[in-house]
Amino acid sequence: MWVHFAPLRLPVRRRLQTAAVLQWVFSFLALAQCCLGLFLLLLLGEGWALAALYAAWLYLDWDTPARGGRRSAWVRGWAVWRHFRDYFPITLVKVADLDPRRNYLFGFHPHGVLVAGAFGNFCTEATGFRQLFPGLTPHLLMLPFWFKVPFFRDYIMSGGLVSSEKASASYLLSQEGGGQVAVVAVGGPPESLEARPGAFTLQILSRKGFIKMALQHGAALVPVFSFGENELFKQVPNPAGSFLRTVQERLQKAMGLALPLFHARGVFQYSFGLLPFRRPIHTVVGAPILVPKIPNPSPEAIDQLHKTYLEKLVQLFEDHKVQFGVPESKHLNLI
């Protein structure tokens, strides 16, 4: 296989974009391990007192990820996120106004490999969420165990990430006065195993927990589809029933996270590596589905709202797919 190297002469802005995405991929794949290693080095070395103080702080702060987190406007506004946005680029598209007096549950689709669109739109200010939806505060839900890693938890919370446990979403959606948005990648880690260019498979037919949560709090549901999310990485073939897929699914059940074997391009060449391809991402935020508050919803009420949500999600996809480069013949595959 011939290696396709990047040109030696590239504009500085392109270099900055690549550097911004490189640090994001590192943060996603290795920063947690580095933070844990740093904490252990401090604890077992001369910095033990600092580690002990942090451990005490961690004990007192343990529930913060499930109580709205601790976001930082400074971190969300870093210039690096604008370079990150422009690498793909990422665009946030509004279909309808959202009343800031309400709380919302955004269903984000598809999960993709590294959820780049959700991060860029809801964990930074680079794509203008605050200007498009004034009065709303987005919180992207993430697997709870990441918030147990010293130092790393504080960094991810600064971007607006919170725990995906039920108590966390319930806390956000129960806030008086409205203005809170819980963003859920509905397909979860298992859906990342379906992420590859040209794929539109969503694991959603049996996922009704977010529907029940919306009903319990009377939070409006908003379908969100991120066109281009699955175009960022290739993946080692893992069809259902294959040995690789079986191993991945067993690891997912045991560890709580999926391990897709993905690849794309490198820093100085375009043939292989873990950096995503430069593909445009258009994240379309649909119109809200108003939901009545039912503290103890019946299975029938959950099923009916789930059906309505699927209809609105499919409509959102069909209404915008051609505009964002998807052939007319392509349709969502809901499983």
Tab-separated table of C-alpha atoms in Angstrom, residues 1-329:
chain	number	residue	atom	x	y	z
A	1	MET	CA	0.000	0.000	0.000
A	2	TRP	CA	1.408	3.362	-1.032
A	3	VAL	CA	1.486	6.023	1.684
A	4	HIS	CA	-0.088	9.302	0.646
A	5	PHE	CA	1.927	11.976	2.446
A	6	ALA	CA	0.596	15.437	3.240
A	7	PRO	CA	2.173	18.332	1.311
A	8	LEU	CA	5.162	19.969	2.999
A	9	ARG	CA	3.742	23.419	2.426
A	10	LEU	CA	0.376	23.895	4.089
A	11	PRO	CA	-1.229	27.046	5.525
A	12	VAL	CA	-0.610	27.562	9.237
A	13	ARG	CA	-4.341	27.404	9.892
A	14	ARG	CA	-4.400	23.825	8.547
A	15	ARG	CA	-1.540	22.856	10.851
A	16	LEU	CA	-3.392	24.403	13.806
A	17	GLN	CA	-6.555	22.515	12.909
A	18	THR	CA	-4.678	19.219	12.797
A	19	ALA	CA	-2.991	19.971	16.129
A	20	ALA	CA	-6.361	20.800	17.695
A	21	VAL	CA	-7.878	17.499	16.575
A	22	LEU	CA	-4.745	15.588	17.611
A	23	GLN	CA	-5.045	16.844	21.192
A	24	TRP	CA	-8.776	15.980	21.186
A	25	VAL	CA	-8.123	12.405	20.045
A	26	PHE	CA	-5.379	12.118	22.677
A	27	SER	CA	-7.780	13.418	25.339
A	28	PHE	CA	-10.396	10.887	24.290
A	29	LEU	CA	-8.090	7.875	24.078
A	30	ALA	CA	-5.249	8.429	26.552
A	31	LEU	CA	-5.664	11.464	28.818
A	32	ALA	CA	-7.614	9.561	31.480
A	33	GLN	CA	-4.834	6.978	31.774
A	34	CYS	CA	-2.220	9.744	31.993
A	35	CYS	CA	-4.192	11.520	34.721
A	36	LEU	CA	-4.541	8.324	36.712
A	37	GLY	CA	-0.812	7.656	36.309
A	38	LEU	CA	0.018	11.182	37.492
A	39	PHE	CA	-2.160	10.756	40.565
A	40	LEU	CA	-0.442	7.460	41.455
A	41	LEU	CA	3.005	8.994	40.959
A	42	LEU	CA	2.101	11.816	43.303
A	43	LEU	CA	0.583	9.442	45.838
A	44	LEU	CA	3.591	7.108	45.890
A	45	GLY	CA	6.220	9.833	45.671
A	46	GLU	CA	7.097	13.144	47.240
A	47	GLY	CA	3.803	14.640	46.144
A	48	TRP	CA	1.777	12.378	48.430
A	49	ALA	CA	0.448	15.320	50.436
A	50	LEU	CA	-0.940	16.940	47.281
A	51	ALA	CA	-2.486	13.629	46.256
A	52	ALA	CA	-4.032	13.242	49.709
A	53	LEU	CA	-5.541	16.734	49.524
A	54	TYR	CA	-6.965	15.973	46.100
A	55	ALA	CA	-8.375	12.666	47.368
A	56	ALA	CA	-10.157	14.552	50.134
A	57	TRP	CA	-11.515	17.020	47.591
A	58	LEU	CA	-12.606	14.111	45.382
A	59	TYR	CA	-14.551	12.611	48.266
A	60	LEU	CA	-16.377	15.870	48.928
A	61	ASP	CA	-16.984	16.497	45.212
A	62	TRP	CA	-17.989	12.946	44.300
A	63	ASP	CA	-21.614	13.700	43.408
A	64	THR	CA	-20.963	16.818	41.308
A	65	PRO	CA	-20.968	14.983	37.925
A	66	ALA	CA	-24.534	13.837	38.689
A	67	ARG	CA	-25.652	17.278	39.862
A	68	GLY	CA	-25.090	19.436	36.821
A	69	GLY	CA	-21.297	19.208	36.744
A	70	ARG	CA	-18.961	22.193	36.927
A	71	ARG	CA	-18.639	23.859	33.531
A	72	SER	CA	-16.123	26.577	32.698
A	73	ALA	CA	-16.985	29.297	30.200
A	74	TRP	CA	-13.240	29.923	29.847
A	75	VAL	CA	-12.453	26.318	28.825
A	76	ARG	CA	-15.468	26.103	26.511
A	77	GLY	CA	-14.307	29.270	24.777
A	78	TRP	CA	-10.686	28.234	24.139
A	79	ALA	CA	-9.410	29.158	20.677
A	80	VAL	CA	-8.348	25.521	20.144
A	81	TRP	CA	-12.016	24.560	19.767
A	82	ARG	CA	-12.448	26.934	16.836
A	83	HIS	CA	-9.542	25.191	15.087
A	84	PHE	CA	-11.155	21.857	16.013
A	85	ARG	CA	-14.434	23.033	14.454
A	86	ASP	CA	-12.761	24.191	11.236
A	87	TYR	CA	-10.844	20.929	10.728
A	88	PHE	CA	-13.979	19.051	9.615
A	89	PRO	CA	-15.748	21.617	9.649
A	90	ILE	CA	-18.640	21.287	12.127
A	91	THR	CA	-21.861	23.266	11.646
A	92	LEU	CA	-24.838	23.492	14.009
A	93	VAL	CA	-28.197	23.837	12.236
A	94	LYS	CA	-31.374	25.049	13.973
A	95	VAL	CA	-34.775	23.944	12.666
A	96	ALA	CA	-37.003	25.654	15.261
A	97	ASP	CA	-36.779	28.022	18.217
A	98	LEU	CA	-36.633	26.422	21.660
A	99	ASP	CA	-38.364	28.128	24.589
A	100	PRO	CA	-35.766	28.719	27.338
A	101	ARG	CA	-38.488	28.338	29.973
A	102	ARG	CA	-38.545	24.606	29.287
A	103	ASN	CA	-36.063	21.812	29.945
A	104	TYR	CA	-35.101	19.596	27.008
A	105	LEU	CA	-33.784	16.132	26.328
A	106	PHE	CA	-31.826	16.050	23.068
A	107	GLY	CA	-31.528	12.616	21.443
A	108	PHE	CA	-28.242	12.675	19.504
A	109	HIS	CA	-27.829	10.359	16.482
A	110	PRO	CA	-25.705	8.616	15.357
A	111	HIS	CA	-23.140	7.948	18.080
A	112	GLY	CA	-20.298	7.617	15.585
A	113	VAL	CA	-16.902	6.420	16.774
A	114	LEU	CA	-15.817	9.351	18.964
A	115	VAL	CA	-19.001	11.513	19.061
A	116	ALA	CA	-17.156	14.433	17.439
A	117	GLY	CA	-20.289	16.368	16.490
A	118	ALA	CA	-21.789	16.176	19.960
A	119	PHE	CA	-18.539	17.325	21.549
A	120	GLY	CA	-17.952	20.206	19.142
A	121	ASN	CA	-21.514	21.507	19.370
A	122	PHE	CA	-22.420	20.938	23.011
A	123	CYS	CA	-19.083	20.956	24.913
A	124	THR	CA	-17.582	24.068	23.307
A	125	GLU	CA	-18.838	27.460	22.174
A	126	ALA	CA	-17.202	27.089	18.753
A	127	THR	CA	-20.379	26.432	16.735
A	128	GLY	CA	-22.535	29.089	18.374
A	129	PHE	CA	-24.995	27.078	20.465
A	130	ARG	CA	-25.513	29.966	22.861
A	131	GLN	CA	-26.349	32.346	20.011
A	132	LEU	CA	-28.674	29.902	18.247
A	133	PHE	CA	-30.466	28.832	21.419
A	134	PRO	CA	-30.280	31.729	23.895
A	135	GLY	CA	-31.116	30.856	27.474
A	136	LEU	CA	-30.309	27.152	27.115
A	137	THR	CA	-27.392	25.337	28.764
A	138	PRO	CA	-26.327	22.041	27.118
A	139	HIS	CA	-24.924	19.100	29.095
A	140	LEU	CA	-23.546	16.092	27.211
A	141	LEU	CA	-24.020	12.860	29.161
A	142	MET	CA	-21.000	10.553	29.413
A	143	LEU	CA	-20.418	7.119	30.990
A	144	PRO	CA	-20.159	7.467	34.811
A	145	PHE	CA	-16.836	5.680	35.320
A	146	TRP	CA	-14.900	8.461	33.520
A	147	PHE	CA	-15.842	10.798	36.384
A	148	LYS	CA	-14.024	8.581	38.846
A	149	VAL	CA	-10.611	9.286	37.257
A	150	PRO	CA	-8.638	11.930	39.207
A	151	PHE	CA	-7.977	15.236	37.388
A	152	PHE	CA	-9.576	13.928	34.178
A	153	ARG	CA	-13.053	14.291	35.706
A	154	ASP	CA	-12.452	17.974	36.390
A	155	TYR	CA	-11.284	18.589	32.831
A	156	ILE	CA	-14.257	16.918	31.152
A	157	MET	CA	-16.728	18.592	33.513
A	158	SER	CA	-15.289	21.974	32.523
A	159	GLY	CA	-16.644	21.411	29.011
A	160	GLY	CA	-20.152	20.655	30.236
A	161	LEU	CA	-19.955	16.861	30.362
A	162	VAL	CA	-21.947	15.169	33.116
A	163	SER	CA	-22.573	11.593	34.210
A	164	SER	CA	-25.062	9.556	32.186
A	165	GLU	CA	-26.561	7.860	35.238
A	166	LYS	CA	-30.312	8.317	35.676
A	167	ALA	CA	-29.925	10.596	38.692
A	168	SER	CA	-27.842	13.003	36.604
A	169	ALA	CA	-30.405	13.391	33.820
A	170	SER	CA	-33.184	13.599	36.403
A	171	TYR	CA	-31.377	16.418	38.209
A	172	LEU	CA	-31.061	18.466	35.010
A	173	LEU	CA	-34.600	17.911	33.783
A	174	SER	CA	-36.148	18.709	37.161
A	175	GLN	CA	-34.630	22.199	37.422
A	176	GLU	CA	-37.236	24.879	38.040
A	177	GLY	CA	-37.276	27.710	35.538
A	178	GLY	CA	-36.118	25.570	32.612
A	179	GLY	CA	-33.167	26.286	30.348
A	180	GLN	CA	-31.405	22.937	30.886
A	181	VAL	CA	-30.581	20.562	28.035
A	182	ALA	CA	-29.546	16.954	28.632
A	183	VAL	CA	-27.873	15.617	25.477
A	184	VAL	CA	-27.982	11.818	25.191
A	185	ALA	CA	-26.255	9.759	22.503
A	186	VAL	CA	-29.187	7.349	22.416
A	187	GLY	CA	-27.409	4.491	20.639
A	188	GLY	CA	-24.673	4.489	23.266
A	189	PRO	CA	-21.304	2.752	22.908
A	190	PRO	CA	-22.798	-0.323	21.144
A	191	GLU	CA	-23.829	1.876	18.223
A	192	SER	CA	-20.210	2.874	17.667
A	193	LEU	CA	-19.648	-0.665	16.369
A	194	GLU	CA	-21.983	0.226	13.484
A	195	ALA	CA	-20.135	3.461	12.622
A	196	ARG	CA	-18.486	3.463	9.222
A	197	PRO	CA	-18.737	5.587	6.063
A	198	GLY	CA	-22.117	5.322	4.368
A	199	ALA	CA	-23.791	3.636	7.365
A	200	PHE	CA	-27.070	4.916	8.802
A	201	THR	CA	-27.815	2.191	11.340
A	202	LEU	CA	-29.254	3.409	14.652
A	203	GLN	CA	-29.718	1.201	17.709
A	204	ILE	CA	-32.932	2.693	19.023
A	205	LEU	CA	-35.915	0.341	18.758
A	206	SER	CA	-35.405	-1.087	22.261
A	207	ARG	CA	-34.037	2.078	23.842
A	208	LYS	CA	-36.865	3.692	25.757
A	209	GLY	CA	-35.216	4.854	28.972
A	210	PHE	CA	-34.783	8.387	27.663
A	211	ILE	CA	-38.464	8.413	26.661
A	212	LYS	CA	-39.518	7.440	30.180
A	213	MET	CA	-37.223	10.096	31.641
A	214	ALA	CA	-38.775	12.800	29.451
A	215	LEU	CA	-42.284	11.770	30.523
A	216	GLN	CA	-41.393	11.688	34.213
A	217	HIS	CA	-40.182	15.284	34.073
A	218	GLY	CA	-42.317	16.705	31.291
A	219	ALA	CA	-39.163	17.592	29.362
A	220	ALA	CA	-39.534	18.297	25.658
A	221	LEU	CA	-37.842	15.749	23.390
A	222	VAL	CA	-35.695	17.020	20.518
A	223	PRO	CA	-34.312	14.665	17.852
A	224	VAL	CA	-30.822	15.634	16.674
A	225	PHE	CA	-29.148	14.099	13.636
A	226	SER	CA	-25.472	14.692	12.920
A	227	PHE	CA	-24.858	14.236	9.193
A	228	GLY	CA	-21.268	13.174	8.512
A	229	GLU	CA	-20.673	11.657	11.962
A	230	ASN	CA	-20.100	8.175	10.549
A	231	GLU	CA	-17.839	9.411	7.747
A	232	LEU	CA	-14.895	10.291	10.011
A	233	PHE	CA	-13.367	6.826	10.476
A	234	LYS	CA	-13.171	3.476	8.754
A	235	GLN	CA	-13.575	0.378	10.878
A	236	VAL	CA	-12.248	-3.166	10.667
A	237	PRO	CA	-15.113	-5.268	9.249
A	238	ASN	CA	-17.163	-6.684	12.133
A	239	PRO	CA	-20.490	-7.989	10.775
A	240	ALA	CA	-23.022	-9.334	13.252
A	241	GLY	CA	-22.122	-12.886	14.241
A	242	SER	CA	-18.437	-12.576	13.344
A	243	PHE	CA	-15.733	-13.536	15.836
A	244	LEU	CA	-14.582	-9.914	16.172
A	245	ARG	CA	-18.110	-8.614	16.751
A	246	THR	CA	-18.777	-11.305	19.358
A	247	VAL	CA	-15.617	-10.344	21.262
A	248	GLN	CA	-16.475	-6.633	21.040
A	249	GLU	CA	-20.012	-7.201	22.319
A	250	ARG	CA	-18.790	-9.324	25.234
A	251	LEU	CA	-16.226	-6.696	26.181
A	252	GLN	CA	-18.913	-4.026	25.933
A	253	LYS	CA	-21.167	-5.930	28.324
A	254	ALA	CA	-18.313	-6.557	30.749
A	255	MET	CA	-16.694	-3.095	30.663
A	256	GLY	CA	-19.562	-0.814	29.715
A	257	LEU	CA	-17.788	0.669	26.700
A	258	ALA	CA	-17.351	-0.527	23.139
A	259	LEU	CA	-13.976	-0.991	21.473
A	260	PRO	CA	-14.363	-0.318	17.743
A	261	LEU	CA	-11.185	-1.024	15.760
A	262	PHE	CA	-11.160	2.234	13.822
A	263	HIS	CA	-8.621	3.957	11.627
A	264	ALA	CA	-8.435	6.939	9.294
A	265	ARG	CA	-5.390	9.165	8.680
A	266	GLY	CA	-2.237	10.349	10.425
A	267	VAL	CA	-0.662	13.712	11.174
A	268	PHE	CA	1.701	13.833	8.190
A	269	GLN	CA	0.038	11.311	5.851
A	270	TYR	CA	-3.459	10.432	4.735
A	271	SER	CA	-3.235	6.626	4.498
A	272	PHE	CA	-3.508	5.356	8.075
A	273	GLY	CA	-3.707	6.557	11.662
A	274	LEU	CA	-6.177	7.553	14.382
A	275	LEU	CA	-6.966	11.095	13.294
A	276	PRO	CA	-10.415	11.483	11.706
A	277	PHE	CA	-10.813	12.296	8.043
A	278	ARG	CA	-11.651	15.883	7.143
A	279	ARG	CA	-15.346	15.427	6.459
A	280	PRO	CA	-18.036	18.046	7.087
A	281	ILE	CA	-20.374	17.461	10.023
A	282	HIS	CA	-23.794	19.120	9.967
A	283	THR	CA	-25.616	18.641	13.257
A	284	VAL	CA	-29.315	19.386	12.780
A	285	VAL	CA	-31.364	20.147	15.899
A	286	GLY	CA	-34.994	19.291	15.162
A	287	ALA	CA	-38.260	20.761	16.349
A	288	PRO	CA	-39.296	19.957	19.939
A	289	ILE	CA	-41.840	17.285	20.817
A	290	LEU	CA	-43.825	18.634	23.768
A	291	VAL	CA	-44.236	16.013	26.487
A	292	PRO	CA	-46.759	15.953	29.356
A	293	LYS	CA	-45.426	15.338	32.855
A	294	ILE	CA	-46.386	11.851	34.009
A	295	PRO	CA	-44.428	10.813	37.154
A	296	ASN	CA	-45.306	7.138	36.636
A	297	PRO	CA	-45.838	6.652	32.896
A	298	SER	CA	-47.493	3.463	31.697
A	299	PRO	CA	-45.786	1.189	29.182
A	300	GLU	CA	-48.408	2.280	26.652
A	301	ALA	CA	-47.564	5.957	27.139
A	302	ILE	CA	-43.844	5.211	26.749
A	303	ASP	CA	-44.435	3.176	23.593
A	304	GLN	CA	-46.625	5.879	22.043
A	305	LEU	CA	-44.100	8.652	22.684
A	306	HIS	CA	-41.289	6.403	21.458
A	307	LYS	CA	-43.219	5.858	18.223
A	308	THR	CA	-43.736	9.611	17.816
A	309	TYR	CA	-40.042	10.258	18.460
A	310	LEU	CA	-38.987	7.729	15.809
A	311	GLU	CA	-41.354	9.312	13.286
A	312	LYS	CA	-39.932	12.791	13.943
A	313	LEU	CA	-36.353	11.497	13.790
A	314	VAL	CA	-36.923	9.781	10.451
A	315	GLN	CA	-38.648	12.913	9.125
A	316	LEU	CA	-35.718	15.069	10.259
A	317	PHE	CA	-33.299	12.797	8.399
A	318	GLU	CA	-35.397	12.644	5.235
A	319	ASP	CA	-35.966	16.419	5.165
A	320	HIS	CA	-32.254	17.253	5.287
A	321	LYS	CA	-30.342	14.301	3.840
A	322	VAL	CA	-30.023	15.543	0.254
A	323	GLN	CA	-28.974	19.009	1.449
A	324	PHE	CA	-26.072	17.442	3.330
A	325	GLY	CA	-24.844	15.009	0.704
A	326	VAL	CA	-26.813	11.839	1.429
A	327	PRO	CA	-28.286	10.151	-1.684
A	328	GLU	CA	-32.060	10.196	-2.001
A	329	SER	CA	-32.028	6.379	-2.021
